[in-house]
Amino acid sequence: MTMPGPFATLTSLAQCSDAELEALLEQADFGNFEPGRDLPPLRERLLRLERERGLTEVHRRFSDKVLAAGARLVETPRYIGMQRCFALSPDGRHLAIASNRLDESHGGDVRIWELATGRVVDAVGFETTLVGSTREPSCLQWSPSGEWLGVILGQVVIGVMRAFAGTLPSFTADVTRRWGSTPGGAVINPKHVENTGHLPAWCWAPDETRLFISTPGPDGALGCIVPFQEGARVKEDSEGLRWCPARLDGQPSKSRPHTWVRWSPDGSRIQGYCKDEFVLEPNASAAQEPHPSASSIDVRSGDLEYRFDALTLPVAFSPDGARLAYGEELPRLANGHTGSAVSDLSRDAELRVHAVEEYVWSRDGRRLAVLINNYEFPQVLIFEGGKRLCQVNLKRRSFGLASRSGDLGRWAWSPDGSMGACLLRDEGGTVELWKVGSSAKMLRRLEGASGIDGLAWGADDTLVGTGPHAIAFWDVNTGELRFRSSLELEPGRVPPPSDWNPWPDEVARFIPTERGWDFTRAQPDGTVVCPPGSREKLEPRLMFCVGGRHAWPWRWAEGTRHARWVDEAPWPVEPLAEAAFEERHVPVPEGETLAARDARHGKWGFLKQYQAPTRPLNHYKAEPVFTHGPAINRANLTPYLGKGVLLRQTQYGTWYALGALLEVSDEGILLHPRAPIGSYRERLLSFRDILWIGPAVPLETPEG
C-alpha cells in the first residue's frame, strides 16, 4: 500500500509496538522516504528495538530498504591528529571539525559529525595542506544556509566546499599575500617572508553571495569584499573584488586587520575586533603599546563607522551585532553599531569582579553569561537586557581549561536560552547543566568530560564537548553519554611504519593488537576489510551516510547485500633480520683518572653495559606503561636500568624517544640517545616532561 504524505509520523514510530513496526515495514512506500524527515525517528525506534531484543531481522530488512536508494559507508576514525577548529551547523545538528593528521606532518582533514549519533558522516582530506588554525577563532565557518563550509588552508587561503559532498573546495580566495605579508625589513632574510601572506579573519555575507576578508590592502585598505561563486579562484586583482578603504572621519584609519569579524544580519555593516591594534598616529608617544580595538565597516562605502580603542579583552558581539560585551576587570556593554558605552555590568553584579574569563551570548541575544574567576569563588553571572538576572554559584569549583582556538567556550546556551552547560575542572572534568531564570538551579552533572575544553549545545537535546584530542556527546535530558572517544593513540603506542600499510595510497586505519597492528579499510560500498580479531572494536565506528548527512549503523545491514566483512591477507612485510636489541659496552680505559671517571659517569651514568634498541622507534611499543604524574618515579623505572625504553614527551607537539635507560634519579632519567626535546644544559630529562614511558617491546610485522 502506498502511504500518502510522510513516510511515518514521529508519534507513530515512537509509540508503535514491535508488531506495528513490522507492519510498517511491509506497508510503507520507501519511495516516499525522506532521510531528513524520516530517518531520525526510525533510527531511534530501531535503537530501542536493539536494546530490548538485540539485532533482529527487522533491522536488516529496514536497512535493505533504506539503503536501496544509495548510501556511502563512512568510518569514524579511532585516531585523529590534534583538533584545531570547530563550527556548529546553523540547524545545530552537525559539528564540523578541522584537524591535523595523526603524525602532525603536512595535511589535515575536515570532518562533519552528526550530533544525534556522535559519528562522522562526511570527511574531506587534504594531503599536503594544513587545515584551520589554533591561533585565532572562526577559521572554520558554515554559510548561513548550512550548504557551504569554509576553512583556512595553509594559514593563508580561504577554501569553500559544499557541505556533506565529500569533495575538496570548489572556491578559493588567496588575497593576503601582496600587501599582507610580513615586511622584508622585519626579518633577517626577506626572501623567507616574501609573498607568504597571513592568517586572515573572514566571514560570510547573510545572502552567501560574498565573503569579507580582513587583510591589508592598497592605500591603507582594511579588508576586501569578495564575490562568492562556485568554481572561482580569487586573487588580489580578480574581477569583482572590492577593497574597503577603511577611512575614519574622512582620513586613513591606519588600523590593523581584525582578529574576528561578522557580517551584520541586515547586510549593512561588518563588525569585528582586533586583539593587537597599533595605530601610527602623528606625534604618538614612543611608549605606545598595541591594544585591543573594536570597529565597524560600512559595507556600502567601505569606511569605518567607528573604532573603539578603549576596548579590553575578553570581548563578544551579540548575534545581531547591536551590543558589545567587553572588559576583564569591569564587565561592560557598548553599542555595537557606534561603540558608545551602554552600561557597566559590574554595578549590577553585587560582587567584586576579579577577572572575566568569557562572555557568551545566547543564540537569540537575549541573555549574556559572564564567566568570572574570583580566585576560589568562580561564578557565572546571567544578564538579560543589560540587567542581572541570576547568579550560578559554582561552590569554589574551577572552570575547565580554555580552548586554544576560542571557537567553543566553557559555557554553552541551550537553543532557547533557558538552560546553560558549564565546563568544570574538578574530578578530571565534568559538565553541569543549569536552569536559569529569576534564580539558577542545577539540573544534573554529566560525566566523561576529561580532555574537553569547549562545549556546544546543538539540536535534538544534544550537548557536544570537544578538546584537542577528545570528543563527547551527551543527551541533556537523561545525562546519558551517547559516545565518547579519545582520539589519541593509547599510551605506549606510536603510529606504525608507513610501509606496513596494505593500501599505501590511502590514509592508514589501524587497530592495536597484543603484538602489533591490524590494518582495516572501510569502502564506500559497505565492504569492510578487517581481521576477525579486531572486528568488535571497529564495528561501532561504521555508519552508512544516508541522504548525505544522516548516520545509519552498518551493523544493522550486516547480512544484507549492503554490508560485508572481508578478511584479506595482510600486506606482506619482510621481518627485520637483526635482533631488536644489542648489548653495548661503555668503554672504561685502564688507569682511568678520577676526573675522567666523573666525566664518564656524567655522560653514561654508572652502567658499564646496556641493551640498545636497533630498530626504528615505530617498531616498538612500551609495556608496561607509566603515565604522567606520580607513576613516573624512580622506584617504577629503576628495574629497567640498562634496558631500552620508549617514551613520549609532553611539550611542543608530539615527540617520541627511544633509547637505553642509563640512569634514574629522583628528578629524572638519563637516556641515550637524548630525547629530541629538552635543554642540553640539563643532564637529565625531567619526569615532568614525560607523558608516558615504559620498557620497549618489539612488534611483530604483518605477515602475508
XYZ file of C-alpha atoms in Angstrom:
704
model
C 0.000 0.000 0.000
C 1.283 3.469 -0.849
C 1.359 5.784 2.133
C 0.260 9.317 1.257
C 2.201 12.197 2.770
C 5.016 11.477 5.205
C 6.620 8.059 5.371
C 5.572 7.874 9.022
C 4.846 10.309 11.828
C 7.223 10.763 14.715
C 4.476 9.830 17.181
C 3.559 6.602 15.393
C 7.180 5.483 15.245
C 7.957 6.362 18.848
C 4.894 4.636 20.297
C 4.303 1.716 17.950
C 4.625 -1.874 19.109
C 7.087 -4.297 17.583
C 4.255 -5.831 15.563
C 3.193 -2.419 14.265
C 6.808 -1.697 13.361
C 6.915 -4.886 11.284
C 3.617 -3.906 9.644
C 5.104 -0.536 8.729
C 7.996 -2.371 7.120
C 5.571 -4.290 4.918
C 3.191 -1.448 4.059
C 5.323 1.679 3.719
C 6.308 3.034 0.331
C 10.021 3.653 0.723
C 9.960 5.659 -2.472
C 8.375 8.319 -0.260
C 11.164 8.065 2.334
C 12.898 11.392 3.057
C 16.056 10.937 5.150
C 15.960 14.356 6.785
C 12.396 13.844 7.930
C 12.021 10.093 8.380
C 15.403 8.601 9.231
C 15.982 10.071 12.739
C 12.697 8.802 14.274
C 13.023 5.438 12.527
C 16.603 5.120 13.762
C 15.537 5.936 17.307
C 12.805 3.275 17.231
C 15.197 0.639 15.882
C 17.746 1.525 18.567
C 15.073 0.836 21.159
C 14.306 -2.475 19.494
C 18.005 -3.356 19.577
C 18.243 -2.534 23.291
C 15.256 -4.749 24.035
C 15.779 -7.679 21.657
C 19.220 -7.330 20.098
C 19.799 -7.269 16.350
C 16.799 -8.686 14.507
C 15.646 -9.465 11.014
C 13.623 -6.233 11.220
C 16.879 -4.240 11.396
C 18.231 -5.992 8.322
C 15.034 -5.588 6.304
C 14.691 -1.896 7.138
C 18.363 -1.443 6.233
C 17.848 -3.132 2.890
C 15.085 -0.673 2.014
C 16.633 2.496 3.492
C 19.986 1.871 1.794
C 18.490 0.851 -1.543
C 18.401 4.459 -2.751
C 22.144 4.749 -2.188
C 24.414 5.488 0.754
C 28.136 5.504 1.372
C 29.970 3.921 4.256
C 31.928 6.338 6.468
C 34.228 5.304 9.307
C 34.562 7.400 12.437
C 38.344 7.232 12.899
C 39.821 5.717 16.009
C 42.768 8.112 15.849
C 42.778 11.739 14.690
C 45.509 14.360 14.872
C 45.004 17.450 17.009
C 41.580 19.032 16.506
C 42.071 22.705 15.711
C 38.799 24.404 14.715
C 35.115 23.818 15.464
C 31.852 25.082 13.966
C 28.268 24.109 14.825
C 25.940 23.995 11.821
C 23.138 26.598 11.635
C 20.494 23.947 12.379
C 22.535 22.630 15.312
C 22.568 19.043 14.058
C 26.175 18.761 12.886
C 29.591 19.841 14.119
C 32.412 20.483 11.657
C 35.962 19.963 12.927
C 39.269 20.697 11.204
C 42.199 18.624 12.424
C 45.812 17.726 11.790
C 46.942 14.352 10.564
C 47.988 11.904 13.262
C 51.697 12.332 12.568
C 51.262 16.153 12.564
C 53.010 16.430 9.210
C 51.571 18.494 6.386
C 47.994 17.624 5.629
C 44.734 17.619 7.523
C 41.045 16.808 7.409
C 37.654 18.448 7.767
C 35.065 16.102 9.257
C 31.379 16.595 9.915
C 29.960 14.827 12.967
C 26.251 14.138 13.431
C 25.316 15.127 16.976
C 22.421 12.674 17.342
C 24.722 9.671 16.867
C 28.160 11.060 17.664
C 29.559 9.703 14.420
C 31.293 11.131 11.358
C 29.041 11.448 8.288
C 31.386 13.329 5.957
C 35.138 13.796 5.617
C 37.412 15.700 3.252
C 41.161 15.086 3.340
C 43.941 17.500 2.358
C 47.138 15.625 1.626
C 49.700 18.432 1.760
C 47.863 21.443 3.194
C 47.397 22.355 6.844
C 43.732 22.888 7.652
C 42.454 25.542 10.057
C 44.469 27.083 12.872
C 44.522 27.265 16.648
C 45.828 30.834 16.618
C 42.530 32.653 16.060
C 38.799 31.825 16.196
C 36.419 31.281 13.275
C 38.888 29.753 10.831
C 36.129 27.218 10.053
C 32.634 28.564 9.264
C 29.320 27.318 7.903
C 27.442 29.511 5.464
C 24.151 30.857 6.883
C 22.125 28.240 4.988
C 24.389 25.370 6.003
C 25.039 24.444 2.370
C 28.690 25.533 2.357
C 31.656 25.157 4.664
C 34.648 27.492 4.533
C 38.041 26.862 6.112
C 41.505 28.423 6.227
C 44.039 26.405 4.219
C 47.792 26.667 4.697
C 47.316 29.569 7.165
C 46.539 31.897 4.223
C 43.868 30.762 1.741
C 40.115 30.526 2.343
C 38.640 27.430 0.730
C 34.907 26.785 0.447
C 33.478 23.312 -0.096
C 29.934 22.068 -0.480
C 28.915 20.582 2.870
C 28.200 16.835 3.018
C 29.525 16.273 -0.502
C 32.876 14.774 0.493
C 34.664 16.917 -2.090
C 37.559 19.365 -1.980
C 36.912 23.137 -2.039
C 35.403 24.407 -5.271
C 36.153 28.046 -4.371
C 39.325 29.635 -3.005
C 40.290 33.187 -2.078
C 44.012 33.941 -1.809
C 44.218 37.696 -1.187
C 46.574 38.252 1.770
C 49.983 37.990 0.080
C 50.613 41.221 -1.851
C 50.005 43.667 0.991
C 49.614 41.326 3.968
C 52.953 39.501 4.015
C 55.436 40.301 6.768
C 57.587 43.291 5.682
C 61.006 42.177 4.479
C 62.732 44.702 6.714
C 61.337 42.987 9.795
C 63.319 39.765 9.300
C 66.937 38.780 8.666
C 66.204 37.114 5.318
C 63.417 38.963 3.451
C 63.090 36.103 0.955
C 61.690 33.920 3.735
C 58.569 36.085 4.102
C 58.113 37.309 0.550
C 54.559 36.665 -0.660
C 53.800 34.400 2.306
C 50.558 36.120 3.320
C 48.965 35.848 6.755
C 46.118 34.190 8.636
C 43.016 36.286 7.817
C 39.806 36.799 9.731
C 36.824 36.349 7.411
C 33.045 35.947 7.342
C 30.030 35.211 5.138
C 27.527 37.746 3.845
C 23.982 36.886 5.005
C 22.900 36.103 1.429
C 26.016 33.949 0.802
C 26.935 35.883 -2.348
C 30.087 37.457 -0.854
C 32.832 36.980 1.707
C 34.645 39.640 3.695
C 38.353 39.004 4.273
C 40.258 41.181 6.735
C 43.733 41.877 5.361
C 45.872 44.914 4.488
C 45.165 46.254 1.021
C 46.203 49.068 -1.295
C 46.290 52.625 0.074
C 45.641 51.532 3.646
C 42.586 49.410 2.857
C 41.401 47.181 5.676
C 39.999 44.091 4.007
C 38.102 43.267 0.857
C 34.665 42.059 -0.195
C 34.978 39.032 -2.453
C 32.210 37.684 -4.714
C 31.465 34.036 -3.969
C 30.896 31.822 -6.982
C 31.420 28.078 -7.133
C 34.489 27.215 -9.184
C 36.174 30.625 -8.807
C 39.808 31.130 -7.758
C 40.055 34.669 -6.410
C 43.303 36.687 -6.176
C 44.025 40.288 -5.127
C 43.339 41.634 -8.630
C 40.356 39.419 -9.535
C 37.326 40.972 -11.165
C 34.563 41.920 -8.756
C 36.800 42.123 -5.687
C 36.294 45.402 -3.794
C 38.763 46.805 -1.263
C 37.433 48.652 1.786
C 39.430 51.901 2.235
C 38.567 51.970 5.963
C 38.707 55.753 6.268
C 37.764 57.098 9.679
C 36.208 60.570 9.758
C 37.410 61.089 6.196
C 41.046 60.219 6.968
C 43.042 56.975 6.579
C 42.430 54.970 9.753
C 45.826 53.223 9.777
C 44.129 50.355 11.595
C 45.343 46.785 11.673
C 43.331 43.838 10.309
C 40.689 42.302 12.524
C 41.180 39.176 14.603
C 37.482 38.277 14.293
C 34.712 39.609 12.032
C 30.998 39.066 11.402
C 28.639 40.471 8.777
C 25.533 42.008 10.342
C 22.263 40.127 9.694
C 20.851 43.094 7.736
C 23.927 43.113 5.477
C 24.783 46.771 6.112
C 27.973 46.502 8.181
C 30.893 44.264 9.076
C 31.825 44.277 12.748
C 34.843 42.867 14.498
C 37.689 43.319 16.887
C 41.471 43.358 16.722
C 43.480 41.902 19.598
C 46.598 43.970 18.882
C 45.703 47.341 17.389
C 48.670 49.640 16.781
C 47.733 52.895 15.097
C 50.686 55.009 13.936
C 49.183 58.417 14.598
C 51.242 61.603 14.160
C 53.043 62.702 17.323
C 52.191 59.397 19.025
C 54.052 58.556 22.199
C 57.087 56.329 21.759
C 55.715 54.261 24.643
C 52.538 53.409 22.748
C 51.711 49.713 23.071
C 49.414 47.509 20.981
C 45.913 47.389 22.414
C 42.590 45.745 21.539
C 40.057 47.661 19.472
C 36.608 47.112 18.008
C 35.283 48.651 14.830
C 32.542 48.523 12.243
C 32.881 48.833 8.453
C 30.057 50.305 6.390
C 29.545 47.816 3.549
C 28.424 50.427 1.011
C 31.362 52.842 1.410
C 33.969 50.525 2.909
C 34.764 53.128 5.569
C 34.917 52.674 9.322
C 31.772 53.775 11.141
C 33.793 53.904 14.369
C 36.872 52.495 16.054
C 36.620 51.815 19.779
C 40.136 51.986 21.261
C 39.151 51.700 24.928
C 38.381 48.024 24.475
C 39.806 45.392 26.824
C 39.593 41.650 26.328
C 37.675 39.370 26.508
C 35.047 40.577 24.059
C 31.873 39.255 22.428
C 29.431 40.860 19.982
C 25.785 39.865 20.359
C 24.424 37.719 17.488
C 22.712 40.733 15.887
C 25.769 42.941 16.453
C 23.763 45.513 18.397
C 25.702 45.083 21.648
C 29.300 44.503 22.581
C 30.287 42.895 25.897
C 33.876 43.518 26.941
C 36.283 44.045 29.803
C 38.363 41.867 32.110
C 38.081 43.649 35.454
C 34.930 45.684 34.795
C 32.368 43.895 32.597
C 30.681 46.452 30.360
C 28.244 46.751 27.484
C 28.741 49.034 24.495
C 26.614 49.810 21.457
C 27.890 47.502 18.725
C 26.848 49.953 15.989
C 28.518 53.047 17.440
C 30.998 51.896 20.093
C 29.403 54.167 22.687
C 29.031 52.943 26.281
C 25.695 51.438 27.292
C 26.105 50.116 30.828
C 28.551 48.984 33.484
C 27.522 45.419 34.289
C 29.719 45.308 37.390
C 27.419 47.792 39.163
C 24.607 45.261 38.991
C 26.786 42.237 39.721
C 26.610 42.601 43.518
C 30.080 41.131 43.882
C 33.644 42.208 43.283
C 34.848 41.060 39.880
C 38.466 39.944 39.801
C 38.722 38.727 36.205
C 36.213 37.941 33.479
C 37.118 34.730 31.632
C 34.435 34.682 28.913
C 31.315 36.403 27.612
C 28.775 34.084 25.987
C 25.569 35.343 24.345
C 22.505 33.137 23.994
C 21.573 32.296 20.430
C 18.767 34.884 20.337
C 20.918 37.531 22.053
C 18.513 37.986 24.970
C 20.846 36.680 27.623
C 24.527 37.043 28.393
C 26.617 34.691 30.532
C 29.659 36.291 32.162
C 32.190 33.773 33.477
C 34.079 35.322 36.379
C 37.191 33.913 38.020
C 37.238 35.306 41.549
C 40.114 33.226 42.874
C 38.448 30.440 44.903
C 34.931 31.714 44.104
C 34.279 31.313 40.352
C 30.818 32.461 39.315
C 28.635 32.734 36.243
C 26.526 35.887 36.144
C 23.483 35.846 33.872
C 22.247 39.149 32.429
C 19.091 39.836 30.452
C 18.502 43.180 28.787
C 21.619 44.531 30.489
C 20.236 43.696 33.955
C 21.395 40.957 36.284
C 19.016 38.003 36.095
C 20.666 35.429 38.355
C 23.952 34.015 39.554
C 25.297 30.478 39.097
C 27.192 29.552 42.257
C 29.886 27.015 41.406
C 30.804 26.433 45.071
C 34.535 27.003 44.720
C 34.951 24.747 41.697
C 37.152 25.985 38.880
C 36.269 26.399 35.234
C 37.771 23.899 32.829
C 40.766 24.803 30.711
C 40.092 27.277 27.890
C 40.274 26.075 24.293
C 43.199 27.254 22.192
C 41.133 28.302 19.182
C 38.357 30.044 21.100
C 35.695 28.578 18.789
C 33.857 26.923 21.687
C 33.698 28.114 25.277
C 33.214 26.740 28.756
C 29.581 27.846 28.835
C 27.063 26.774 26.196
C 23.484 28.018 25.978
C 20.588 25.755 25.090
C 18.990 26.758 21.755
C 16.138 28.597 23.532
C 18.389 30.246 26.127
C 16.588 28.732 29.117
C 19.475 26.498 30.202
C 23.237 26.507 30.162
C 26.029 23.967 30.383
C 29.200 24.809 32.313
C 32.532 23.006 31.969
C 34.346 22.464 35.267
C 37.796 21.142 36.067
C 37.027 19.036 39.153
C 37.320 15.232 39.114
C 39.207 15.284 35.829
C 36.461 17.189 34.015
C 32.691 17.424 34.497
C 29.829 19.378 32.964
C 26.908 20.827 34.904
C 23.540 21.691 33.371
C 21.757 24.707 34.867
C 18.247 26.084 34.512
C 18.396 29.881 34.522
C 15.637 32.371 35.253
C 14.952 34.569 38.261
C 17.205 32.090 40.042
C 19.615 29.395 38.884
C 19.023 25.701 39.532
C 21.483 22.892 38.877
C 19.752 20.118 36.922
C 22.378 17.397 36.573
C 26.051 16.602 36.239
C 27.495 14.972 33.143
C 30.486 12.697 33.497
C 33.128 11.862 30.928
C 34.474 15.358 30.243
C 38.189 14.655 30.648
C 40.202 16.237 27.858
C 37.300 18.565 26.959
C 37.856 22.337 26.700
C 34.823 23.562 24.722
C 31.048 22.990 24.653
C 28.316 23.371 22.024
C 24.608 22.786 22.675
C 23.011 21.585 19.487
C 19.620 20.398 18.335
C 17.946 17.128 19.339
C 18.793 17.635 23.032
C 22.475 17.009 22.415
C 25.478 18.607 24.082
C 28.868 18.052 22.499
C 32.210 18.584 24.191
C 35.468 18.851 22.284
C 39.159 19.085 23.042
C 42.421 18.819 21.128
C 42.282 15.017 21.355
C 38.799 14.150 22.660
C 35.120 14.402 21.768
C 31.960 13.506 23.719
C 28.205 13.640 23.088
C 25.569 13.728 25.849
C 21.769 13.517 25.948
C 20.907 16.562 28.060
C 17.535 15.127 29.130
C 18.944 11.970 30.692
C 22.613 12.798 31.135
C 23.490 9.701 29.100
C 26.888 9.762 27.420
C 25.957 8.773 23.867
C 29.510 8.474 22.609
C 32.938 9.456 23.790
C 36.301 8.915 22.190
C 39.876 9.762 22.966
C 41.356 10.403 19.551
C 44.969 9.843 20.577
C 46.998 6.686 20.362
C 46.910 4.612 23.513
C 49.806 5.265 25.939
C 52.769 3.174 24.921
C 51.935 3.262 21.210
C 53.362 5.235 18.295
C 51.986 5.269 14.714
C 53.016 2.136 12.786
C 55.557 2.233 9.949
C 54.060 3.533 6.708
C 55.335 0.512 4.776
C 53.125 -1.742 6.905
C 50.008 -0.093 5.430
C 48.428 -2.502 2.887
C 46.924 0.458 0.995
C 49.797 2.944 0.655
C 47.742 5.361 -1.453
C 45.222 5.831 1.373
C 45.448 7.150 4.922
C 46.144 4.130 7.108
C 43.492 2.914 9.545
C 44.753 0.564 12.212
C 43.770 -1.117 15.474
C 46.306 -2.184 18.115
C 46.782 -5.877 18.798
C 48.828 -7.529 21.514
C 51.932 -7.835 19.344
C 51.368 -5.359 16.529
C 48.647 -3.761 14.422
C 45.612 -4.855 12.410
C 45.059 -2.654 9.360
C 41.471 -2.006 8.258
C 39.673 -0.460 5.329
C 36.041 0.679 5.097
C 34.980 1.040 1.470
C 32.133 3.361 0.430
C 30.073 0.442 -0.940
C 29.823 -1.165 2.510
C 32.685 -3.641 2.210
C 34.909 -3.685 5.298
C 38.358 -5.257 5.312
C 39.301 -6.229 8.854
C 40.887 -9.261 10.535
C 38.345 -11.164 12.677
C 40.109 -10.334 15.936
C 39.540 -6.582 15.553
C 36.004 -6.508 14.161
C 34.359 -5.942 17.511
C 36.444 -2.790 18.014
C 35.810 -1.453 14.509
C 32.091 -2.157 14.082
C 30.703 0.629 16.373
C 32.547 3.202 14.226
C 30.980 2.126 10.923
C 27.995 4.121 9.683
C 26.283 4.485 6.345
C 25.737 8.116 5.415
C 22.163 8.391 4.108
C 20.999 11.498 2.300
C 24.483 12.912 2.705
C 24.173 13.734 6.401
C 22.407 11.046 8.460
C 24.157 8.055 10.069
C 22.703 4.551 9.763
C 24.518 1.793 11.717
C 26.454 -0.593 9.493
C 25.735 -3.470 11.887
C 22.017 -3.262 11.078
C 22.802 -4.048 7.446
C 25.204 -6.910 8.135
C 23.910 -9.948 6.311
C 22.339 -7.890 3.520
C 23.780 -7.044 0.125
C 24.888 -3.665 1.504
C 27.401 -4.782 4.154
C 30.011 -7.499 4.372
C 33.242 -8.328 6.145
C 36.321 -9.267 4.131
C 39.422 -10.853 5.628
C 42.064 -10.058 3.044
C 45.596 -11.274 3.608
C 47.706 -8.572 5.284
C 50.323 -6.710 3.330
C 53.408 -8.937 3.452
C 56.248 -7.203 5.264
C 59.658 -8.824 5.499
C 60.634 -9.183 9.175
C 63.761 -7.293 10.140
C 66.757 -9.584 10.234
C 68.626 -8.032 13.126
C 67.705 -8.621 16.742
C 65.544 -5.975 18.422
C 68.315 -5.140 20.928
C 72.059 -5.480 21.066
C 74.374 -5.397 24.022
C 76.775 -2.490 24.102
C 79.602 -1.660 26.489
C 80.714 1.649 27.895
C 84.482 1.864 27.346
C 86.431 2.151 30.589
C 90.119 2.853 29.894
C 92.789 1.325 32.069
C 94.234 3.712 34.570
C 91.194 5.983 34.362
C 91.667 9.118 36.445
C 89.055 10.319 38.904
C 88.266 13.294 36.666
C 87.840 11.023 33.632
C 85.638 8.676 35.655
C 83.422 11.560 36.770
C 83.154 12.706 33.145
C 82.190 9.181 32.072
C 79.565 8.953 34.793
C 78.198 12.322 33.712
C 77.748 11.102 30.149
C 76.958 7.400 30.597
C 75.808 7.024 34.185
C 77.197 4.226 36.331
C 76.471 1.322 33.975
C 79.224 -0.428 32.072
C 76.893 -2.198 29.613
C 73.334 -1.727 28.351
C 70.805 -3.044 25.836
C 70.438 -0.695 22.844
C 67.362 -0.816 20.557
C 68.405 -1.472 16.949
C 65.180 -0.741 15.054
C 63.223 2.468 14.331
C 61.039 3.520 17.260
C 57.787 2.717 15.425
C 58.774 -0.961 15.530
C 58.263 -1.000 19.321
C 55.613 -0.384 21.927
C 56.056 0.400 25.619
C 54.792 -2.221 28.066
C 54.112 -1.784 30.916
C 53.372 1.936 30.595
C 53.795 4.557 33.297
C 51.809 7.734 32.618
C 52.374 11.375 33.539
C 52.185 12.027 37.249
C 53.158 10.074 40.358
C 53.541 6.791 38.426
C 56.670 8.091 36.678
C 59.146 7.795 39.528
C 62.465 6.316 40.500
C 61.034 3.141 42.036
C 58.984 2.213 38.967
C 61.751 2.878 36.445
C 64.804 1.517 38.257
C 64.023 -2.128 37.293
C 64.561 -1.150 33.652
C 68.046 0.321 34.044
C 70.210 -0.733 31.138
C 67.162 -1.661 29.049
C 65.617 0.001 26.030
C 62.691 2.313 26.820
C 60.121 4.135 24.692
C 58.600 7.429 25.802
C 56.512 10.369 24.690
C 57.332 13.915 25.753
C 54.758 16.425 26.904
C 55.938 19.627 25.228
C 55.769 21.274 21.819
C 53.627 18.799 19.903
C 54.093 15.055 19.567
C 57.635 13.896 20.255
C 58.690 10.318 20.893
C 62.047 8.971 22.027
C 63.613 5.513 22.034
C 66.852 4.743 23.807
C 68.689 2.977 26.575
C 67.882 3.936 30.162
C 71.290 4.660 31.675
C 70.348 6.306 34.972
C 67.298 7.080 37.119
C 67.278 9.686 39.891
C 64.572 11.308 41.989
C 64.228 14.071 39.367
C 64.511 12.354 36.003
C 66.313 9.952 33.695
C 69.453 9.763 31.597
C 68.579 8.456 28.146
C 70.931 7.508 25.306
C 70.498 8.895 22.757
C 68.990 12.041 24.251
C 65.296 12.801 23.841
C 64.580 15.240 20.966
C 63.145 17.980 23.178
C 64.897 19.316 26.249
C 67.597 21.657 27.400
C 71.087 20.481 26.520
C 72.259 22.290 29.647
C 70.333 19.747 31.704
C 71.902 16.324 32.047
C 68.641 14.535 32.914
C 65.230 14.523 31.263
C 62.789 15.635 33.956
C 59.898 13.358 34.940
C 57.522 16.288 34.432
C 58.446 16.403 30.735
C 57.422 12.776 30.124
C 53.834 11.980 29.136
C 54.365 8.218 29.273
C 57.296 5.800 29.421
C 57.893 2.068 29.530
C 60.287 -0.692 28.517
C 60.421 -1.107 24.736
C 58.831 -4.302 23.387
C 59.392 -5.187 19.704
C 56.307 -5.515 17.488
C 55.661 -8.278 15.012
C 55.428 -7.292 11.346
C 52.270 -8.132 9.375
C 52.587 -11.497 7.665
C 51.471 -12.148 4.106
